[in-house]
Amino acid sequence: MASDYRRQEHRDFYAASRQALQDAPLQEALARLTQTLQRGNRRGFAELPDIDRLRSYAKQIKAHTLANLHHYLEQLAEKVQQAGGQVHWAEDAEQARQTVLEIVRAHQARKVVKAKSMTSEEIHLNAALAAAGLEVTETDFGEFIIQLSGERPSHIVAPAIHHTREEIAAILSRHLGQPVPDDARAIAQTGRQLLRRRFYEAEVGITGVNFAVAETGTLVLVTNEGNGRMTTTWPRVHLAIMGIEKVIPRWEHLAVFLKLLTRAATGHPLSVFTTLITGPRRPGETDGPEALHLILLDNGRSRILSGPFRESLQCIRCGACLNACPVYRRVGGHAYGGVYSGPIGAVLTPLYASLQDYAPLPHASSLCGACLAACPVKINLPHLLIALRHDLAETATSRPERWAYRVWRWLLQSPRRYRWAVRLAQWWFASAEGWHSALPGPASAWTKSRDFPAPARQIFRQWWRQHRHA
């Protein structure tokens, strides 16, 4: 049975992390799969001799697009409509959910299939569809598994990364009421049999959007299983939901991002399926939906765009920073509490929701820089995390924290007081071993997970006074 922190969003990163660290199967799954994905990222980048220039160019494209976002969104909407699609604007998650429900009801649909979409997770779409009495099926196999187990995705591109093969077989066995062997071929065959019928029966297919080309109104879906193509061709209605930052200006830019996306995510040169959708089915065409609806979601992005964290909107959702992060690789995605996890989630979740509610997340990083090295568009995540920590320090609300800052400031304002405090600390925290394994009071939180180093017996100022004339 999955723990509650896997099923529901929460704000207690520390408690969830402790629980994750004690979960042996989770540790096994994370160690194996993140290591494989990280190796793939490095191998994929190494295959391109001009990788640094390509990453810099991709970053320039994203920066230019965000600086002119209003123009490119209007161009995209115009081109989608010219191709026969309908465009809807959603200011927040509630408006997006209501728009989806209105479209589904207008087409008198009862059964919905979904391709993998972090944006739909962001707006909590599945719960809204189920509450409206609709039958919803996730068709990405990883998403399907966590739908059966009642969990949330734990990774941007590998939502069931926290499960071992044996656990996945057990989940399918419970669902079917009969044993499913725990080998990969049998699991895949079982999933194929379960999902194929759902595609045929669905009236509406819902997808996300990896990229949207403004100059043609083309929506781009990148998948590995073919479910994205089935979701957009079998149902008579295709409903795509995209964050407004997913737009790119021109066709030539798409090649840059396709070259980077799968290399960063898995190490492969290209994904198995890259689907390009420009409008609904036209007269004479044999497949495709009868109607295409595109929902452009803001949900806080405009606010981020106008502030100092604009760079975070350059993210292309490859998951490379998660695989590289030593914190994520130990605690997994559910510990972060929100939809997005890892270093990018530690930035986006406080920005989309509330920095005070998710105050631990900016501290869920060693600032080692592995995320920056892995990011295909060179987002400076360590810098953004430090900036969020700065904002937290500026808005400290607890009385003990405010008192501690006042005392610290008072000590630093006087050299005499500072020297007195140093001598007191040397005496109070003296230790023959050089560290303390347990501290009292509020400081005990530190020593629950690591030792506290004792102050040096001689600080630099004391050493300098003794040796400056030597």
Coordinates of C-alpha atoms in Angstrom, one line a residue:
M1 CA 0.0 0.0 0.0
A2 CA 1.5 3.3 -1.1
S3 CA 2.1 5.9 1.6
D4 CA -0.2 9.0 1.9
Y5 CA 2.6 11.3 0.8
R6 CA 2.6 9.5 -2.6
R7 CA -1.1 9.9 -3.0
Q8 CA -1.8 13.5 -2.0
E9 CA 0.0 16.8 -2.4
H10 CA 1.6 18.0 0.9
R11 CA 3.9 20.6 2.3
D12 CA 6.1 18.6 4.7
F13 CA 9.2 17.9 2.7
Y14 CA 11.2 16.8 5.7
A15 CA 8.7 14.2 7.0
A16 CA 8.2 12.8 3.5
S17 CA 11.9 12.6 2.9
R18 CA 12.5 10.6 6.1
Q19 CA 9.8 8.2 5.0
A20 CA 11.3 7.9 1.5
L21 CA 14.8 7.2 2.9
Q22 CA 13.4 4.2 4.9
D23 CA 11.6 2.7 1.9
A24 CA 14.0 0.0 0.6
P25 CA 12.2 -0.8 -2.7
L26 CA 12.0 3.0 -3.5
Q27 CA 15.7 3.3 -2.9
E28 CA 16.4 0.4 -5.2
A29 CA 14.2 1.8 -8.0
L30 CA 15.6 5.3 -7.7
A31 CA 19.2 4.2 -7.7
R32 CA 18.9 2.0 -10.7
L33 CA 16.7 4.2 -13.0
T34 CA 18.1 7.7 -12.2
Q35 CA 21.6 6.3 -12.7
T36 CA 20.6 4.9 -16.1
L37 CA 18.9 8.1 -17.2
Q38 CA 21.8 10.2 -16.0
R39 CA 24.3 8.1 -18.0
G40 CA 22.0 8.5 -21.0
N41 CA 22.1 12.3 -20.6
R42 CA 25.8 12.4 -20.6
R43 CA 26.1 10.0 -23.5
G44 CA 23.6 11.9 -25.5
F45 CA 25.3 15.2 -25.0
A46 CA 28.7 13.7 -25.7
E47 CA 27.5 12.6 -29.2
L48 CA 27.2 16.2 -30.3
P49 CA 30.5 18.0 -30.8
D50 CA 28.8 21.4 -30.7
I51 CA 26.6 20.6 -27.7
D52 CA 27.6 23.7 -25.7
R53 CA 26.8 26.0 -28.6
L54 CA 23.5 24.2 -29.3
R55 CA 22.5 24.5 -25.6
S56 CA 23.4 28.2 -25.7
Y57 CA 21.4 28.7 -28.9
A58 CA 18.3 27.0 -27.4
K59 CA 18.6 29.2 -24.3
Q60 CA 18.7 32.3 -26.6
I61 CA 15.6 31.1 -28.4
K62 CA 13.7 30.7 -25.2
A63 CA 14.9 34.0 -23.8
H64 CA 13.8 35.8 -27.0
T65 CA 10.4 34.0 -27.0
L66 CA 9.7 34.9 -23.4
A67 CA 10.7 38.6 -24.1
N68 CA 8.2 38.6 -26.9
L69 CA 5.7 36.1 -25.5
H70 CA 2.5 38.2 -26.2
H71 CA 3.4 38.5 -29.9
Y72 CA 4.1 34.8 -30.4
L73 CA 1.0 33.6 -28.5
E74 CA -1.2 35.8 -30.6
Q75 CA 0.5 34.4 -33.8
L76 CA 0.0 30.9 -32.5
A77 CA -3.6 31.4 -31.7
E78 CA -4.2 33.0 -35.2
K79 CA -2.5 30.1 -37.0
V80 CA -4.3 27.4 -35.0
Q81 CA -7.7 29.0 -35.9
Q82 CA -6.7 29.4 -39.5
A83 CA -6.0 25.6 -39.6
G84 CA -9.5 24.9 -38.2
G85 CA -8.7 24.6 -34.5
Q86 CA -10.3 26.5 -31.6
V87 CA -8.3 28.4 -29.0
H88 CA -9.2 28.9 -25.4
W89 CA -7.4 31.1 -22.8
A90 CA -7.3 30.0 -19.2
E91 CA -6.0 32.4 -16.5
D92 CA -5.8 29.7 -13.8
A93 CA -6.3 26.1 -13.1
E94 CA -10.0 26.5 -12.2
Q95 CA -10.8 28.2 -15.5
A96 CA -8.8 25.5 -17.4
R97 CA -10.8 22.7 -15.7
Q98 CA -14.1 24.4 -16.5
T99 CA -13.1 24.9 -20.1
V100 CA -12.2 21.2 -20.5
L101 CA -15.5 20.2 -18.9
E102 CA -17.5 22.6 -21.2
I103 CA -15.8 21.1 -24.3
V104 CA -16.4 17.5 -23.2
R105 CA -20.0 18.2 -22.5
A106 CA -20.5 20.1 -25.7
H107 CA -19.4 17.0 -27.6
Q108 CA -21.6 14.8 -25.4
A109 CA -18.6 12.6 -24.4
R110 CA -18.5 10.1 -21.6
K111 CA -15.1 8.4 -22.1
V112 CA -11.8 10.2 -22.2
V113 CA -8.3 9.0 -22.9
K114 CA -5.2 11.1 -21.9
A115 CA -1.7 11.1 -23.0
K116 CA 1.0 12.1 -20.5
S117 CA 0.7 15.7 -19.6
M118 CA 2.3 17.5 -16.6
T119 CA 0.1 20.5 -17.3
S120 CA -3.0 18.4 -16.8
E121 CA -1.5 17.2 -13.5
E122 CA -0.8 20.9 -12.6
I123 CA -4.5 21.8 -12.9
H124 CA -5.7 18.5 -11.2
L125 CA -7.7 17.6 -14.3
N126 CA -8.4 13.9 -13.6
A127 CA -10.2 14.6 -10.3
A128 CA -12.4 17.1 -12.0
L129 CA -13.3 14.8 -14.9
A130 CA -14.0 11.9 -12.5
A131 CA -16.2 14.2 -10.3
A132 CA -18.2 15.0 -13.4
G133 CA -18.9 11.4 -14.0
L134 CA -16.5 10.8 -16.9
E135 CA -14.5 7.7 -17.4
V136 CA -10.8 8.8 -17.7
T137 CA -7.9 6.5 -18.7
E138 CA -4.2 7.5 -18.6
T139 CA -2.6 5.9 -21.7
D140 CA 1.1 6.5 -20.9
F141 CA 1.9 3.2 -19.3
G142 CA 3.7 4.8 -16.3
E143 CA 0.8 7.1 -15.8
F144 CA -1.6 4.2 -16.1
I145 CA 0.2 2.3 -13.4
I146 CA 0.0 5.2 -10.9
Q147 CA -3.6 5.8 -11.8
L148 CA -4.3 2.2 -10.9
S149 CA -2.3 2.6 -7.6
G150 CA -3.9 5.9 -6.8
E151 CA -0.6 7.8 -6.7
R152 CA 0.8 11.0 -8.2
P153 CA 3.6 11.1 -10.8
S154 CA 7.1 11.1 -9.2
H155 CA 9.1 12.1 -12.2
I156 CA 8.5 14.5 -15.2
V157 CA 9.2 11.9 -17.9
A158 CA 9.1 8.6 -15.9
P159 CA 6.0 9.0 -13.7
A160 CA 6.3 5.5 -12.2
I161 CA 10.1 5.6 -11.6
H162 CA 9.6 4.9 -7.9
H163 CA 8.2 1.4 -8.6
T164 CA 10.2 -1.8 -9.3
R165 CA 9.2 -4.2 -12.0
E166 CA 7.8 -6.6 -9.3
E167 CA 5.6 -3.8 -7.8
I168 CA 4.2 -3.0 -11.2
A169 CA 3.3 -6.6 -11.9
A170 CA 1.6 -6.7 -8.4
I171 CA -0.4 -3.6 -9.2
L172 CA -1.6 -5.1 -12.6
S173 CA -2.4 -8.4 -10.9
R174 CA -4.6 -6.7 -8.3
H175 CA -6.4 -4.8 -11.0
L176 CA -7.1 -7.8 -13.2
G177 CA -7.7 -10.3 -10.3
Q178 CA -5.2 -12.7 -11.8
P179 CA -1.4 -13.0 -11.6
V180 CA 0.8 -11.1 -14.1
P181 CA 4.4 -12.3 -14.4
D182 CA 7.0 -9.8 -13.3
D183 CA 9.0 -9.8 -16.6
A184 CA 9.0 -6.8 -18.9
R185 CA 7.5 -8.5 -21.9
A186 CA 4.5 -9.8 -20.0
I187 CA 3.9 -6.5 -18.3
A188 CA 4.0 -4.6 -21.6
Q189 CA 1.7 -7.1 -23.3
T190 CA -0.8 -6.8 -20.4
G191 CA -0.7 -3.0 -20.6
R192 CA -1.3 -3.1 -24.4
Q193 CA -4.3 -5.4 -24.0
L194 CA -5.8 -3.2 -21.3
L195 CA -5.3 0.1 -23.1
R196 CA -6.1 -0.7 -26.7
R197 CA -9.8 -1.0 -26.2
R198 CA -9.9 2.3 -24.3
F199 CA -8.6 4.1 -27.4
Y200 CA -11.4 2.7 -29.6
E201 CA -14.1 3.6 -27.1
A202 CA -13.0 7.2 -26.2
E203 CA -14.8 10.2 -27.7
V204 CA -12.2 12.8 -26.4
G205 CA -8.4 12.6 -26.3
I206 CA -6.6 14.9 -24.1
T207 CA -2.8 15.7 -24.4
G208 CA -0.2 18.1 -23.4
V209 CA 2.0 19.9 -25.8
N210 CA 5.8 19.7 -25.8
F211 CA 6.3 22.6 -28.3
A212 CA 3.9 24.8 -30.3
V213 CA 5.3 26.5 -33.5
A214 CA 3.9 30.0 -33.7
E215 CA 4.5 30.5 -37.5
T216 CA 2.3 27.5 -38.5
G217 CA 0.1 26.8 -35.5
T218 CA 1.6 23.3 -35.2
L219 CA 1.4 21.4 -31.9
V220 CA 4.3 19.0 -31.3
L221 CA 4.0 15.8 -29.1
V222 CA 7.0 13.8 -28.2
T223 CA 6.3 10.2 -26.9
N224 CA 7.9 6.8 -26.7
E225 CA 4.9 4.5 -26.6
G226 CA 2.7 5.7 -29.5
N227 CA -0.1 6.5 -27.1
G228 CA 0.1 10.2 -28.0
R229 CA -0.6 9.4 -31.6
M230 CA -3.5 7.1 -30.7
T231 CA -5.0 9.7 -28.4
T232 CA -4.9 12.3 -31.1
T233 CA -6.3 10.2 -34.0
W234 CA -8.9 7.7 -32.7
P235 CA -11.2 10.0 -30.6
R236 CA -13.2 12.4 -32.6
V237 CA -12.1 15.3 -30.4
H238 CA -8.6 16.3 -29.5
L239 CA -8.1 18.7 -26.6
A240 CA -4.6 19.9 -26.0
I241 CA -3.5 21.8 -22.9
M242 CA -0.3 23.8 -22.9
G243 CA 1.5 26.3 -20.6
I244 CA 2.0 29.6 -22.5
E245 CA 5.8 29.2 -22.2
K246 CA 5.8 26.2 -24.6
V247 CA 5.5 28.3 -27.7
I248 CA 8.5 28.7 -30.0
P249 CA 8.7 31.1 -33.0
R250 CA 9.7 29.1 -36.1
W251 CA 10.1 25.7 -37.6
E252 CA 13.8 25.9 -37.6
H253 CA 13.8 26.3 -33.8
L254 CA 11.9 23.1 -33.4
A255 CA 14.8 21.1 -34.8
V256 CA 17.1 22.6 -32.1
F257 CA 14.8 21.5 -29.2
L258 CA 14.1 18.1 -30.7
K259 CA 17.8 17.5 -30.9
L260 CA 18.2 18.3 -27.2
L261 CA 15.0 17.1 -25.5
T262 CA 15.4 13.3 -25.8
R263 CA 19.2 13.4 -25.4
A264 CA 18.7 15.3 -22.1
A265 CA 15.9 13.0 -21.0
T266 CA 17.1 9.5 -21.9
G267 CA 20.2 9.9 -24.1
H268 CA 18.5 8.8 -27.3
P269 CA 18.9 10.9 -30.5
L270 CA 15.2 11.1 -31.0
S271 CA 12.1 9.8 -29.3
V272 CA 10.2 6.9 -30.9
F273 CA 7.2 9.1 -31.9
T274 CA 7.3 12.8 -32.7
T275 CA 3.7 13.9 -33.7
L276 CA 3.1 17.2 -35.5
I277 CA -0.5 18.4 -35.5
T278 CA -1.7 21.3 -37.5
G279 CA -5.5 21.6 -37.1
P280 CA -8.2 18.9 -37.2
R281 CA -8.9 16.4 -39.9
R282 CA -9.4 18.0 -43.3
P283 CA -11.6 16.8 -46.2
G284 CA -10.0 13.8 -47.9
E285 CA -7.8 12.9 -44.9
T286 CA -8.3 9.4 -43.4
D287 CA -7.3 10.0 -39.7
G288 CA -7.2 12.7 -37.1
P289 CA -9.9 14.3 -34.9
E290 CA -13.0 16.0 -36.2
A291 CA -12.3 18.9 -33.8
L292 CA -9.2 20.4 -32.2
H293 CA -9.2 22.5 -29.1
L294 CA -6.1 24.2 -27.7
I295 CA -6.2 25.6 -24.1
L296 CA -3.4 28.1 -23.4
L297 CA -2.8 28.1 -19.6
D298 CA -1.3 30.9 -17.6
N299 CA -1.7 29.8 -14.0
G300 CA 0.9 32.2 -12.6
R301 CA 3.3 32.2 -15.6
S302 CA 2.7 35.8 -16.4
R303 CA 3.5 36.8 -12.9
I304 CA 6.8 34.8 -13.0
L305 CA 7.5 36.3 -16.4
S306 CA 7.5 39.8 -15.0
G307 CA 9.8 39.0 -12.1
P308 CA 13.3 37.9 -11.3
F309 CA 12.6 34.1 -11.9
R310 CA 11.7 34.4 -15.6
E311 CA 14.5 32.0 -16.5
S312 CA 12.6 29.1 -14.9
L313 CA 10.0 29.4 -17.7
Q314 CA 12.7 28.2 -20.2
C315 CA 12.3 24.7 -18.9
I316 CA 11.4 22.1 -21.6
R317 CA 10.4 19.4 -19.0
C318 CA 13.1 16.9 -19.9
G319 CA 13.7 15.7 -16.3
A320 CA 17.5 15.8 -16.6
C321 CA 17.9 18.0 -13.5
L322 CA 16.0 15.4 -11.5
N323 CA 18.3 12.5 -12.6
A324 CA 21.4 14.5 -11.8
C325 CA 20.3 15.9 -8.4
P326 CA 21.7 14.0 -5.3
V327 CA 18.7 15.0 -3.3
Y328 CA 16.1 13.8 -5.7
R329 CA 18.0 10.5 -6.3
R330 CA 17.6 9.7 -2.6
V331 CA 14.1 10.9 -1.8
G332 CA 12.2 10.7 -5.1
G333 CA 9.6 13.0 -6.5
H334 CA 6.7 12.5 -4.0
A335 CA 8.7 14.0 -1.2
Y336 CA 8.6 17.5 -2.8
G337 CA 4.8 17.6 -2.3
G338 CA 3.7 19.3 -5.5
V339 CA 3.3 18.3 -9.1
Y340 CA 6.9 19.3 -10.1
S341 CA 9.9 17.8 -8.3
G342 CA 13.6 17.9 -8.3
P343 CA 15.6 21.1 -8.7
I344 CA 13.1 22.6 -11.2
G345 CA 10.2 21.6 -8.9
A346 CA 12.0 23.3 -6.0
V347 CA 11.8 26.5 -8.0
L348 CA 8.5 26.2 -9.8
T349 CA 6.3 24.8 -6.9
P350 CA 6.9 27.8 -4.6
L351 CA 6.5 30.2 -7.5
Y352 CA 3.2 28.6 -8.8
A353 CA 1.8 28.1 -5.3
S354 CA 3.3 29.9 -2.3
L355 CA 6.9 30.4 -1.1
Q356 CA 5.9 30.3 2.5
D357 CA 3.9 27.1 2.1
Y358 CA 6.8 25.4 0.3
A359 CA 9.6 27.0 2.2
P360 CA 11.7 23.8 2.6
L361 CA 12.0 23.2 -1.1
P362 CA 14.6 25.9 -2.0
H363 CA 16.7 24.3 0.7
A364 CA 16.3 20.8 -0.8
S365 CA 19.5 21.2 -2.8
S366 CA 23.2 20.9 -2.1
L367 CA 23.9 23.6 -4.7
C368 CA 26.4 21.3 -6.3
G369 CA 25.5 22.5 -9.8
A370 CA 24.8 19.1 -11.3
C371 CA 21.4 20.3 -12.4
L372 CA 22.9 23.2 -14.3
A373 CA 25.4 20.9 -16.1
A374 CA 22.5 18.5 -17.1
C375 CA 20.0 21.2 -18.2
P376 CA 19.7 21.4 -22.1
V377 CA 18.9 25.1 -21.9
K378 CA 21.4 26.0 -19.2
I379 CA 18.9 27.2 -16.6
N380 CA 20.9 28.4 -13.7
L381 CA 18.9 26.5 -11.1
P382 CA 21.4 27.0 -8.2
H383 CA 21.2 30.7 -8.7
L384 CA 17.4 30.6 -8.7
L385 CA 17.3 28.4 -5.5
I386 CA 19.6 30.9 -3.8
A387 CA 17.4 33.8 -4.8
L388 CA 14.4 32.0 -3.3
R389 CA 16.3 31.4 -0.1
H390 CA 17.1 35.1 -0.1
D391 CA 13.3 35.9 -0.4
L392 CA 12.6 33.5 2.4
A393 CA 15.1 35.3 4.6
E394 CA 13.6 38.6 3.8
T395 CA 10.2 37.5 4.7
A396 CA 11.0 35.5 7.8
T397 CA 7.7 35.4 9.8
S398 CA 8.4 33.2 12.9
R399 CA 9.3 35.0 16.1
P400 CA 12.3 32.9 16.9
E401 CA 13.7 33.4 13.4
R402 CA 13.3 37.2 13.6
W403 CA 14.9 37.2 17.0
A404 CA 17.8 35.2 15.8
Y405 CA 18.4 37.6 12.9
R406 CA 18.3 40.6 15.3
V407 CA 20.8 39.0 17.7
W408 CA 23.1 38.1 14.8
R409 CA 23.0 41.7 13.4
W410 CA 23.7 43.1 16.9
L411 CA 26.8 40.9 17.3
L412 CA 28.1 41.8 13.8
Q413 CA 27.7 45.6 14.4
S414 CA 30.5 45.6 17.1
P415 CA 33.9 44.0 16.7
R416 CA 34.1 43.7 20.5
R417 CA 30.7 41.9 20.7
Y418 CA 31.7 39.6 17.8
R419 CA 35.0 38.6 19.5
W420 CA 33.1 37.9 22.8
A421 CA 30.6 35.7 20.9
V422 CA 33.4 33.8 19.2
R423 CA 35.2 33.1 22.5
L424 CA 31.9 32.0 24.1
A425 CA 31.2 29.6 21.1
Q426 CA 34.7 28.2 21.4
W427 CA 34.2 27.4 25.0
W428 CA 30.5 26.3 24.8
F429 CA 30.9 24.0 21.7
A430 CA 34.4 22.7 22.5
S431 CA 34.8 19.0 21.6
A432 CA 37.8 16.7 21.7
E433 CA 36.4 14.8 18.6
G434 CA 36.0 18.0 16.6
W435 CA 32.2 17.6 16.2
H436 CA 28.9 17.1 18.0
S437 CA 26.6 14.3 17.3
A438 CA 23.7 15.8 19.2
L439 CA 22.7 19.4 20.1
P440 CA 19.9 20.5 22.4
G441 CA 16.8 22.6 21.6
P442 CA 16.1 23.9 18.1
A443 CA 19.7 23.0 17.0
S444 CA 18.8 19.3 17.4
A445 CA 17.2 19.4 13.9
W446 CA 20.7 19.7 12.4
T447 CA 22.2 16.8 14.3
K448 CA 19.3 14.4 13.5
S449 CA 20.8 14.0 10.0
R450 CA 24.5 15.1 10.3
D451 CA 27.1 16.0 12.9
F452 CA 27.7 19.6 13.9
P453 CA 31.4 20.7 13.5
A454 CA 32.9 22.2 16.6
P455 CA 34.4 25.7 16.3
A456 CA 38.2 25.9 15.6
R457 CA 40.3 26.1 18.7
Q458 CA 42.1 29.1 17.2
I459 CA 40.3 31.3 14.7
F460 CA 42.1 33.2 11.9
R461 CA 42.1 36.5 13.8
Q462 CA 43.8 34.9 16.8
W463 CA 46.3 33.2 14.5
W464 CA 47.1 36.4 12.6
R465 CA 47.8 38.3 15.8
Q466 CA 50.4 35.7 16.8
H467 CA 52.1 35.4 13.4
R468 CA 51.7 38.7 11.5
H469 CA 55.2 39.9 12.6
A470 CA 56.9 36.5 12.1

